[in-house]
Amino acid sequence: MSSSNEPLIKVDIIKAGYPNGFSISNIKLELGPGQLLVVTGPSGSGKTTLVKTISGLLKLDNGYIDGKISIAGKDPYKEDSRILYGLIGYIPQEPWYGIIGYTVGSEYCLALSQAGVKCLEENLDEYGLGELLDHVTYGLSAGQYQRLLWATSIDRGVKALLIDEPLVYIDKYSKNKFINTVREHLEKGGSAIVIDHEPLAWSSLEPKLMIMSRGVIEYLGPFKRELIPEPGIPVKKASIYDETILEARRISYHYPASRFIIRGASLTLRRGEIIGLTGPNGSGKTTLLKILAGLLKPDKGVVVRNGRTLYIPEEPLLYYTHPTPREELENSTSDKELVREVVELFGIGDLLDEPLAKLSSGERRRVAVASAILRKTDVLLLDEPSAGLDPYSLSVLAETLVEASSRGVGIVVATHDPRLMGLFDKVYVIDGGVLKRVLSGH
Amino acid sequence: MYRALFLKGEGSIRSVYSTAKLTYTVIIVLSIIIGRDKALLILLLAHVLMGALFIGREWASASIILSSIPAGWYALTAYTVSLLGIPPYVSLVDALMIYARVLSYSITILFIAYMVSPVRLANILIKMGKPGSSIMPLLTWRLMPLGLKFMRESMMIGSLKGEPASKRLAPALAALLEAGGKTLHANYHRLGSPPIHALPVRNNVKYTVVILSVGAAVLIIQLVF
């Protein structure tokens, strides 16, 4: 992308962070119209703190900044909220949290009205949302949430886009579409900062690359493929067991007031196998997991479970019953020795007494898998377990799953993440309600 | 609860003119005050039918199930207490009438609550000079289904873990608090910028005529028959 004129985003941070807590330092960068910066680095490297500092969000968390930020000439720590809202578009990793309106139309018009812009609902047609005007925002797909945030950002005329892990929850089609909309924003003279654990996805836009580590810049310059770390996903050996522990036979399901989301799906899981379940947004992956878990009753067909089943949802906090990993694990079994063994094996000893609120998503999932093993689970169903995980955290989680499978646990993982595909014994795709086995993972 | 209140958006009976909604509500309240059983049964039928036709069959079934909880409770306790010899005497037919009355009240309340449009509420607040508060109805209707979903998932996971339901409230609340925090972070500048313009609404004449006709019929039955 071309660059010209005055910088839209100017950052000169000597130090910024939280009192007696994490900080980032010595960060200097400028982005002109049409420029994109992709920020990557391991979890805890300061990417989120950087975005919070640039957007002015740091003050919400009682943070401090020694330095100067400018967005289109405005200081995010001094300027009026309405002006900042009109200038900065923030798209969070979980895009549904960026929505306030309860219908698509009310969200669009409310957002524009808050920036002082009068809305024209017909414009939503351009974003493929015209049909959904009176549709409740609860229940939109991740791709639709992103398009709605995109529509409100572009139509209120934002200059700077701050985007956090935008590709995590969306399918391949929506990913390409999203990258193209960022391209259009840049071509119109806007600038953007994208935080992503998969920076390669953005290479076609010729971005600048920033790699962060421990709160400082490790690299800032032209995009270089060779600098990007790859996750070391372990190669899973084929299962040594021959016992079928879960079998779905020709199951169909529909939600109230909607058509069948799953039609005649069949699936077999053997002990020690890991199955990948993928498909476009809204295709019914989560629904199928819930049916397999016995949380939803299929309209047609049967699910046969030979053993104990557990489900870890996309929001892993919902799995827990106790406030710390130690209490959760110790309440999962009466065998103290087994707890010690699993804690050591999963490398979660340092997390035991941390409040759950302070654990990252990846850490929460690892502890939940450990708890499932302690509960002598036979079938484990995981919904989007890799969301927001850096390559290191992802490989640790993958090792955890391989370890669980080697102990005879059968696992089904619903995911969009191509990085996980090598982990699976079988991969199923669900699309248009139909479940198909496409290939073997290894 | 989700199906009874949050299932659909601004269409169907939420698109009835606000004045017509107000008029209908006044008629219904009057009917309930007059309190003739005949009218209550007509209200019950009218609301179940209108709900099934205009909102969806799932609304009607969810509302009947939800309303049956207080209705069943009142009917059962009245009958049981009477059986224990505590006056007044309640026969089985009386108990059934109690059930029908409470069911009718409850479904009526759900129907009127469903008619409330958060967008129109927001507009009223903007017009009243309280634009900062106008976000609240929209945010409430946005977050309530999320809270109910967390609660449901938490209960489901509890059943898989073999834990009592009483232990599953805390995880759902923790997840909801975290969701609130994330919503605040994602909308920080936005929440400090009250809307300037009223939000567009679409009024529907067909539903307005139906609502007013049902209201008029109920009133006539109450006063004449």
XYZ file of C-alpha atoms in Angstrom:
667
model
C 0.000 0.000 0.000
C 1.217 3.483 -0.775
C 2.005 6.078 1.815
C 1.938 9.843 1.586
C 1.390 13.095 3.463
C 1.234 13.586 7.220
C 1.095 10.518 9.453
C -2.402 9.567 10.628
C -1.097 7.613 13.589
C 1.919 8.928 15.496
C 3.178 7.024 18.505
C 6.064 8.044 20.736
C 5.870 6.009 23.931
C 8.693 6.284 26.445
C 6.809 4.081 28.875
C 3.149 3.107 29.302
C 1.368 0.505 31.383
C -0.225 -0.156 34.739
C 0.996 0.990 38.162
C 3.063 -1.851 39.685
C 2.197 -3.966 36.669
C 3.076 -4.655 33.061
C 4.468 -1.888 30.875
C 5.640 -1.300 27.322
C 8.511 1.036 26.521
C 10.491 2.758 23.760
C 7.894 2.440 21.024
C 8.071 4.906 18.209
C 6.098 4.554 14.997
C 4.289 6.537 12.349
C 1.616 5.362 9.940
C 0.554 7.501 7.014
C -2.607 7.302 4.911
C -2.823 3.929 3.183
C -0.418 2.207 5.562
C -0.994 -0.986 7.507
C 0.982 -2.243 10.487
C 0.719 -5.870 11.567
C 1.776 -6.460 15.178
C 2.674 -9.934 16.354
C 4.496 -11.567 19.245
C 3.883 -14.097 21.994
C 1.115 -13.723 24.578
C 2.142 -11.201 27.216
C 4.491 -9.351 24.847
C 2.482 -6.122 25.082
C 0.405 -6.122 21.885
C -2.889 -5.474 23.632
C -1.308 -2.862 25.924
C 0.025 -1.119 22.805
C -3.431 -0.947 21.219
C -4.964 0.215 24.500
C -2.291 2.909 24.767
C -2.841 4.117 21.202
C -6.625 4.178 21.485
C -6.650 5.924 24.868
C -8.184 2.885 26.583
C -5.335 2.726 29.057
C -7.027 5.325 31.260
C -10.009 2.994 31.675
C -7.684 0.533 33.425
C -5.996 3.265 35.509
C -2.920 2.981 33.325
C -0.303 5.672 32.738
C 1.549 6.944 29.707
C 4.818 8.796 29.458
C 4.926 9.884 25.838
C 2.653 11.205 23.128
C 0.025 9.690 20.851
C -1.665 11.425 17.963
C -4.516 10.102 15.781
C -5.223 12.434 12.858
C -3.740 15.225 14.965
C -5.871 14.487 18.043
C -4.613 13.336 21.419
C -6.697 10.322 22.573
C -6.037 11.259 26.210
C -7.358 14.814 25.903
C -9.862 14.868 23.081
C -13.646 14.603 23.440
C -15.049 11.012 23.262
C -17.313 11.791 20.294
C -14.422 13.081 18.175
C -12.312 10.070 19.100
C -15.173 7.696 18.315
C -15.495 9.342 14.901
C -11.762 8.940 14.240
C -10.894 5.542 15.694
C -12.540 2.267 14.743
C -11.785 -0.562 17.170
C -12.712 -4.107 16.191
C -12.118 -6.447 19.143
C -11.027 -10.068 18.882
C -14.515 -11.148 19.947
C -16.447 -8.813 17.636
C -19.790 -9.376 19.391
C -18.534 -7.312 22.340
C -18.261 -4.259 20.065
C -22.038 -4.214 19.511
C -24.507 -2.274 21.673
C -27.645 -2.164 19.520
C -30.067 -5.066 19.829
C -30.959 -5.188 16.144
C -28.701 -4.735 13.121
C -30.491 -1.547 12.067
C -30.501 0.012 15.547
C -26.793 -0.804 16.023
C -25.870 0.814 12.720
C -27.891 3.981 13.283
C -26.965 4.277 16.973
C -23.242 4.034 16.180
C -23.469 6.694 13.473
C -25.640 8.922 15.638
C -23.057 8.665 18.429
C -20.439 9.966 16.001
C -22.809 12.780 14.974
C -23.635 11.236 11.577
C -27.197 10.720 10.307
C -27.723 7.138 9.121
C -29.215 5.756 5.941
C -30.238 2.164 6.623
C -30.172 1.362 2.888
C -26.379 1.617 3.065
C -26.335 -1.684 4.961
C -27.083 -3.391 1.618
C -23.507 -2.620 0.564
C -22.249 -4.709 3.468
C -24.631 -7.592 2.804
C -26.654 -6.749 5.913
C -29.702 -5.090 4.332
C -31.822 -8.218 4.765
C -31.019 -8.334 8.486
C -32.175 -4.815 9.388
C -34.690 -5.905 12.058
C -32.789 -9.060 13.007
C -31.547 -9.274 16.618
C -27.773 -8.883 16.903
C -27.650 -11.764 19.384
C -27.139 -14.844 17.251
C -25.374 -13.239 14.274
C -22.374 -15.171 13.001
C -18.851 -13.891 13.744
C -18.521 -12.811 10.106
C -21.782 -10.854 10.304
C -20.666 -9.159 13.541
C -17.447 -8.093 11.834
C -19.300 -6.772 8.794
C -21.595 -4.768 11.061
C -18.656 -3.263 12.957
C -17.008 -2.630 9.636
C -20.129 -0.844 8.293
C -20.373 1.419 11.335
C -16.632 2.189 11.246
C -16.462 3.057 7.537
C -19.737 4.998 7.393
C -18.852 7.168 10.357
C -15.614 7.999 8.539
C -12.932 6.589 10.846
C -9.346 7.338 9.898
C -7.549 4.795 12.032
C -8.608 1.188 12.471
C -7.332 -0.834 15.410
C -8.121 -4.485 14.865
C -7.435 -7.235 17.383
C -7.101 -10.818 16.021
C -9.833 -10.337 13.420
C -9.463 -13.707 11.679
C -9.826 -15.972 14.701
C -13.538 -16.747 14.577
C -14.242 -16.463 10.873
C -14.194 -18.949 8.006
C -11.928 -18.811 4.950
C -14.484 -16.952 2.817
C -15.088 -14.297 5.485
C -11.324 -13.985 6.047
C -10.680 -13.086 2.412
C -13.594 -10.688 2.451
C -12.356 -9.014 5.615
C -8.824 -8.612 4.267
C -10.276 -7.038 1.123
C -12.318 -4.543 3.123
C -9.164 -3.504 4.984
C -7.510 -3.075 1.582
C -10.354 -0.768 0.477
C -10.028 1.265 3.685
C -6.313 1.740 3.019
C -6.930 2.660 -0.604
C -9.316 5.384 0.567
C -6.518 6.907 2.643
C -7.142 5.357 6.029
C -4.562 3.544 8.109
C -4.799 0.421 10.241
C -3.040 -1.512 12.969
C -3.798 -5.232 13.108
C -2.769 -7.498 15.953
C -2.497 -11.046 14.674
C -0.846 -14.314 15.614
C -1.064 -15.229 11.924
C 0.554 -12.188 10.237
C 1.096 -14.092 6.985
C -2.597 -13.659 6.190
C -1.912 -9.934 5.658
C 1.184 -10.201 3.473
C -0.708 -9.357 0.260
C -1.347 -5.848 1.625
C 2.424 -5.213 1.971
C 2.179 -4.145 5.592
C 4.853 -2.994 7.977
C 5.650 -5.679 10.530
C 6.181 -5.175 14.254
C 7.291 -8.056 16.436
C 7.013 -7.400 20.163
C 8.597 -9.203 23.048
C 8.409 -8.412 26.763
C 6.984 -4.941 26.216
C 9.515 -3.711 23.661
C 9.911 -3.789 19.893
C 11.978 -6.713 18.693
C 11.535 -5.817 15.040
C 9.850 -2.970 13.186
C 10.213 -2.700 9.443
C 9.148 -4.178 6.136
C 7.186 -7.437 6.192
C 9.603 -10.374 6.296
C 8.146 -13.853 6.109
C 11.209 -15.482 7.659
C 10.790 -13.545 10.917
C 7.379 -14.996 11.659
C 7.377 -17.858 14.176
C 5.556 -21.064 13.246
C 3.708 -23.109 15.862
C 5.341 -26.443 16.617
C 2.221 -28.586 16.474
C 3.121 -32.131 17.537
C 2.410 -34.967 15.115
C -0.166 -37.230 16.667
C 0.294 -40.965 16.339
C -2.671 -43.024 15.144
C -4.858 -44.321 17.954
C -3.912 -47.726 19.335
C -7.465 -48.382 20.551
C -10.256 -49.934 18.557
C -13.217 -49.151 20.794
C -15.945 -46.818 19.493
C -16.850 -44.411 22.279
C -19.158 -42.041 20.434
C -21.382 -42.636 17.466
C -23.844 -40.244 15.880
C -26.254 -41.899 13.459
C -28.084 -39.781 10.877
C -28.877 -36.928 13.232
C -30.872 -33.867 12.186
C -31.570 -30.731 14.184
C -33.284 -27.394 13.794
C -33.667 -24.402 16.116
C -37.138 -22.927 16.704
C -38.348 -20.792 13.810
C -35.514 -21.812 11.537
C -34.728 -24.515 9.005
C -32.678 -27.626 9.690
C -29.107 -26.656 10.554
C -27.932 -30.303 10.590
C -29.316 -32.953 8.246
C -28.548 -36.650 8.519
C -25.088 -36.259 10.084
C -23.170 -39.396 11.055
C -19.841 -39.538 12.871
C -17.802 -42.150 14.713
C -15.168 -41.424 17.358
C -12.823 -44.127 18.617
C -10.970 -44.059 21.911
C -7.730 -42.069 21.581
C -8.779 -40.314 18.352
C -8.852 -36.578 17.731
C -11.452 -35.448 15.211
C -11.464 -31.985 13.635
C -14.826 -30.446 12.838
C -14.700 -27.459 10.532
C -17.009 -25.485 8.236
C -18.208 -21.959 7.488
C -19.524 -19.551 10.152
C -23.012 -20.472 11.290
C -22.827 -23.949 9.710
C -23.705 -25.711 12.982
C -20.366 -26.845 14.417
C -21.195 -25.748 17.965
C -24.706 -27.167 17.646
C -23.288 -30.526 16.564
C -20.861 -30.534 19.516
C -23.751 -29.846 21.893
C -25.769 -32.679 20.336
C -22.797 -35.033 20.675
C -22.473 -33.964 24.311
C -26.144 -34.657 24.931
C -26.884 -31.006 25.696
C -29.268 -30.725 22.752
C -31.644 -33.461 21.676
C -31.610 -34.196 17.939
C -34.935 -34.041 16.088
C -33.991 -37.211 14.222
C -31.314 -39.859 14.650
C -29.450 -41.079 17.725
C -26.161 -40.471 19.517
C -24.622 -43.452 21.313
C -22.086 -42.604 24.021
C -19.957 -45.305 25.601
C -18.467 -43.389 28.490
C -18.341 -40.069 30.242
C -18.608 -36.965 28.039
C -17.490 -33.395 28.779
C -17.878 -30.208 26.755
C -15.560 -27.191 26.996
C -17.292 -24.200 25.392
C -15.809 -21.349 23.381
C -15.932 -19.316 26.616
C -13.914 -21.699 28.837
C -14.802 -19.790 32.009
C -18.223 -21.457 31.848
C -16.608 -24.851 32.378
C -15.365 -24.005 35.851
C -17.119 -24.422 39.151
C -14.332 -23.234 41.480
C -12.403 -19.941 41.554
C -8.851 -21.316 41.184
C -7.311 -24.148 39.140
C -6.195 -25.894 42.346
C -9.740 -26.091 43.705
C -11.135 -27.091 40.299
C -8.610 -29.907 39.902
C -8.787 -31.127 43.492
C -12.571 -31.315 43.207
C -12.311 -33.319 39.984
C -10.972 -36.433 41.714
C -10.195 -37.764 45.147
C -6.860 -39.170 43.917
C -4.305 -36.548 45.084
C -1.441 -38.402 43.436
C -3.204 -38.282 40.054
C -3.728 -34.516 40.486
C 0.000 -34.052 41.086
C 0.843 -36.198 38.071
C -1.543 -34.377 35.700
C -0.447 -30.932 36.947
C 3.163 -31.823 36.224
C 2.384 -33.411 32.885
C 0.379 -30.406 31.660
C 2.861 -27.863 33.058
C 0.217 -25.936 34.970
C 1.911 -25.901 38.381
C 2.497 -22.136 38.242
C -1.176 -21.463 37.564
C -2.660 -23.442 40.440
C -3.395 -20.572 42.815
C -4.045 -17.849 40.231
C -7.640 -16.593 40.184
C -9.365 -17.775 36.985
C -10.044 -14.159 36.044
C -6.285 -13.652 35.610
C -5.710 -16.670 33.376
C -5.580 -16.331 29.604
C -8.028 -18.266 27.396
C -5.309 -20.783 26.527
C -4.447 -21.356 30.189
C -8.119 -21.755 31.082
C -8.517 -24.383 28.363
C -5.415 -26.307 29.453
C -6.637 -26.478 33.050
C -10.101 -27.507 31.825
C -8.595 -30.370 29.771
C -6.548 -31.433 32.823
C -9.732 -31.411 34.912
C -11.508 -33.510 32.259
C -8.731 -36.128 32.479
C -8.994 -36.190 36.258
C -12.725 -36.760 35.901
C -11.955 -39.891 33.863
C -13.598 -38.410 30.797
C -13.901 -40.669 27.768
C -15.143 -38.107 25.250
C -13.996 -34.476 25.264
C -15.675 -31.908 23.030
C -13.874 -28.583 22.515
C -15.284 -25.505 20.811
C -12.714 -23.206 19.102
C -9.910 -24.047 21.548
C -7.179 -22.168 19.647
C -8.910 -18.772 19.540
C -6.417 -16.022 20.312
C -3.505 -18.358 21.052
C 0.016 -17.441 19.963
C 2.154 -20.171 18.322
C 3.746 -21.144 21.650
C 0.445 -21.373 23.581
C -1.112 -23.220 20.651
C 1.598 -25.877 20.600
C 1.305 -26.290 24.390
C -2.458 -26.784 24.046
C -1.925 -29.199 21.152
C 0.543 -31.211 23.268
C -2.070 -31.268 26.032
C -4.649 -32.727 23.633
C -2.204 -35.317 22.294
C -1.381 -36.328 25.867
C -5.097 -36.638 26.690
C -5.701 -38.753 23.574
C -2.758 -41.030 24.421
C -4.544 -41.709 27.718
C -7.528 -42.972 25.785
C -9.653 -39.840 25.645
C -11.515 -39.362 22.365
C -11.608 -35.701 21.352
C -13.725 -33.694 18.917
C -12.478 -30.157 18.172
C -14.654 -27.594 16.357
C -12.284 -25.089 14.765
C -11.524 -22.704 11.907
C -7.831 -22.775 12.656
C -5.783 -24.279 9.802
C -2.803 -24.542 12.177
C -4.492 -27.417 14.007
C -5.240 -29.636 10.994
C -2.132 -31.818 11.439
C -3.387 -32.814 14.859
C -6.474 -34.641 13.655
C -6.987 -38.319 12.863
C -10.079 -37.401 10.857
C -11.451 -34.100 9.595
C -15.165 -33.523 9.020
C -16.623 -30.495 7.252
C -20.150 -29.334 7.911
C -21.689 -27.114 5.267
C -25.309 -26.491 4.338
C -26.358 -28.850 7.117
C -24.444 -31.793 5.627
C -21.503 -33.412 7.432
C -18.775 -34.928 5.257
C -15.517 -36.595 6.147
C -12.943 -34.908 3.945
C -9.521 -36.253 4.771
C -7.321 -37.780 7.408
C -5.167 -35.344 9.300
C -2.052 -37.500 9.190
C -37.410 -16.643 28.942
C -35.280 -15.959 25.860
C -37.975 -17.177 23.497
C -40.720 -15.341 25.386
C -38.992 -11.948 25.389
C -35.903 -11.737 23.188
C -36.552 -14.051 20.256
C -37.138 -11.467 17.552
C -36.232 -7.913 16.588
C -38.194 -4.820 15.663
C -40.712 -6.481 13.346
C -44.205 -7.885 14.009
C -46.053 -6.475 17.020
C -43.129 -4.260 18.078
C -43.868 -2.227 14.936
C -47.351 -1.254 16.174
C -47.781 2.532 16.609
C -46.755 3.581 20.127
C -50.113 5.287 20.785
C -51.933 2.090 19.781
C -49.723 0.056 22.132
C -50.520 2.455 24.948
C -54.263 2.329 24.201
C -54.186 -1.481 24.077
C -52.299 -1.674 27.373
C -54.851 0.611 29.066
C -57.717 -1.577 27.750
C -56.038 -4.728 29.015
C -55.325 -3.223 32.432
C -58.984 -2.129 32.637
C -60.070 -5.645 31.684
C -57.919 -7.155 34.370
C -59.259 -4.675 36.947
C -62.854 -5.523 35.998
C -61.630 -9.089 36.129
C -64.426 -11.140 34.582
C -63.323 -14.700 33.961
C -64.929 -14.698 30.513
C -62.737 -11.785 29.378
C -59.655 -13.311 30.961
C -60.122 -16.476 28.971
C -60.614 -14.424 25.814
C -57.391 -12.525 26.610
C -55.588 -15.810 27.074
C -56.806 -17.122 23.728
C -56.187 -13.813 21.931
C -52.613 -13.499 23.207
C -51.674 -17.108 22.525
C -53.133 -16.828 19.022
C -51.607 -13.418 18.243
C -48.291 -14.593 19.688
C -48.300 -17.785 17.638
C -49.305 -15.996 14.429
C -47.283 -12.785 14.669
C -44.292 -13.636 16.859
C -43.959 -17.361 16.304
C -45.236 -20.693 17.595
C -42.109 -20.998 19.723
C -43.113 -17.779 21.528
C -46.547 -19.217 22.280
C -45.195 -22.541 23.545
C -42.402 -20.882 25.595
C -44.875 -18.395 27.115
C -47.327 -21.138 28.055
C -44.556 -23.170 29.693
C -43.130 -20.137 31.525
C -46.573 -18.966 32.661
C -47.583 -22.439 33.761
C -44.973 -22.259 36.523
C -46.705 -19.518 38.601
C -50.158 -20.695 37.454
C -49.487 -24.260 38.547
C -47.952 -23.101 41.812
C -50.930 -20.909 42.769
C -53.488 -23.536 41.784
C -51.666 -26.343 43.545
C -50.967 -24.464 46.772
C -54.573 -23.200 46.999
C -55.921 -26.719 46.477
C -53.436 -28.342 48.860
C -54.040 -25.791 51.615
C -57.794 -26.335 51.212
C -57.335 -30.105 51.443
C -55.512 -29.552 54.736
C -58.688 -27.965 56.043
C -57.635 -24.328 55.943
C -60.506 -22.166 54.563
C -61.665 -21.074 52.041
C -62.701 -24.320 50.389
C -61.152 -24.740 46.929
C -62.619 -27.416 44.687
C -60.743 -28.972 41.789
C -62.737 -26.758 39.390
C -61.777 -23.675 41.459
C -58.136 -24.756 41.288
C -58.389 -25.081 37.520
C -59.913 -21.573 37.347
C -57.016 -20.230 39.432
C -54.636 -21.893 36.998
C -56.430 -20.371 33.985
C -56.585 -16.890 35.558
C -52.881 -16.771 36.478
C -51.952 -18.245 33.093
C -53.968 -15.512 31.398
C -52.432 -12.707 33.521
C -48.930 -14.020 32.984
C -49.239 -14.503 29.214
C -50.821 -11.057 28.957
C -47.870 -9.529 30.812
C -45.401 -11.390 28.563
C -47.266 -10.239 25.464
C -47.282 -6.593 26.554
C -43.618 -6.833 27.623
C -42.816 -8.269 24.200
C -44.535 -5.284 22.533
C -42.060 -2.911 24.207
C -39.581 -1.720 21.599
C -36.132 -0.838 22.995
C -35.537 1.352 19.929
C -38.659 3.403 20.666
C -37.708 3.568 24.340
C -34.296 4.899 23.313
C -35.968 7.494 21.096
C -38.242 8.601 23.943
C -35.166 9.114 26.147
C -33.396 11.086 23.391
C -36.484 13.302 22.989
C -36.689 13.743 26.782
C -33.157 15.176 26.735
C -31.551 12.069 28.239
C -29.478 10.825 25.281
C -26.861 9.317 27.595
C -29.464 6.984 29.093
C -30.919 6.085 25.698
C -28.224 3.429 25.222
C -29.484 1.515 28.272
C -32.623 -0.127 26.802
C -30.672 -1.252 23.735
C -27.776 -2.568 25.804
C -30.185 -4.358 28.156
C -31.943 -6.143 25.280
C -28.504 -6.914 23.837
C -26.945 -8.384 26.987
C -29.928 -10.193 28.533
C -29.946 -13.015 25.951
C -26.178 -13.348 26.434
C -26.664 -13.708 30.188
C -29.406 -16.297 29.624
C -27.153 -18.184 27.196
C -24.303 -18.239 29.737
C -26.710 -19.449 32.397
C -28.031 -22.202 30.141
C -24.556 -23.353 29.057
C -23.311 -23.280 32.632
C -26.251 -25.462 33.734
C -25.656 -27.850 30.834
C -21.965 -28.218 31.659
C -22.887 -28.715 35.316
C -25.153 -31.595 34.312
C -22.274 -33.212 32.371
C -19.937 -32.743 35.344
C -22.579 -34.191 37.650
C -22.799 -31.039 39.752
C -25.911 -29.539 41.362
C -27.516 -26.543 39.614
C -26.843 -24.356 42.680
C -23.114 -24.513 41.930
C -23.516 -23.262 38.367
C -24.741 -19.738 39.074
C -21.263 -18.394 39.934
C -19.561 -19.440 36.652
C -22.389 -17.911 34.626
C -22.175 -14.674 36.605
C -18.370 -14.584 36.297
C -18.648 -15.034 32.520
C -21.313 -12.323 32.337
C -19.190 -9.891 34.389
C -16.259 -10.581 32.094
C -18.499 -9.997 29.068
C -19.592 -6.676 30.601
C -15.956 -5.652 31.036
C -15.135 -6.582 27.448
C -18.158 -4.648 26.168
C -17.007 -1.612 28.146
C -13.477 -1.861 26.716
C -14.679 -2.394 23.158
C -17.007 0.633 23.349
C -15.106 3.006 25.617
C -15.213 6.167 23.456
C -18.621 5.199 22.152
C -20.249 4.985 25.571
C -19.051 8.514 26.263
C -20.763 9.814 23.107
C -24.544 10.099 23.515
C -26.540 9.721 20.273
C -27.638 12.933 18.594
C -30.342 11.701 16.222
C -33.400 9.568 16.950
C -33.193 6.031 15.570
C -35.413 5.162 12.608
C -38.550 3.107 13.373
C -41.028 1.460 11.022
C -44.720 1.484 12.011
C -46.944 -1.273 10.693
C -50.606 -0.476 10.008
C -51.716 -4.138 9.734
C -50.494 -5.101 13.200
C -51.839 -1.836 14.625
C -55.331 -2.578 13.282
C -55.216 -6.132 14.659
C -54.095 -4.983 18.118
C -56.741 -2.255 18.316
C -59.463 -4.631 17.076
C -58.593 -7.232 19.706
C -58.529 -4.505 22.374
C -61.925 -3.199 21.274
C -63.414 -6.718 21.229
C -62.144 -7.464 24.731
C -63.551 -4.164 26.004
C -66.950 -4.792 24.412
C -67.137 -8.306 25.861
C -66.201 -6.951 29.277
C -68.756 -4.152 29.288
C -71.676 -5.666 27.353
C -71.763 -9.418 27.952
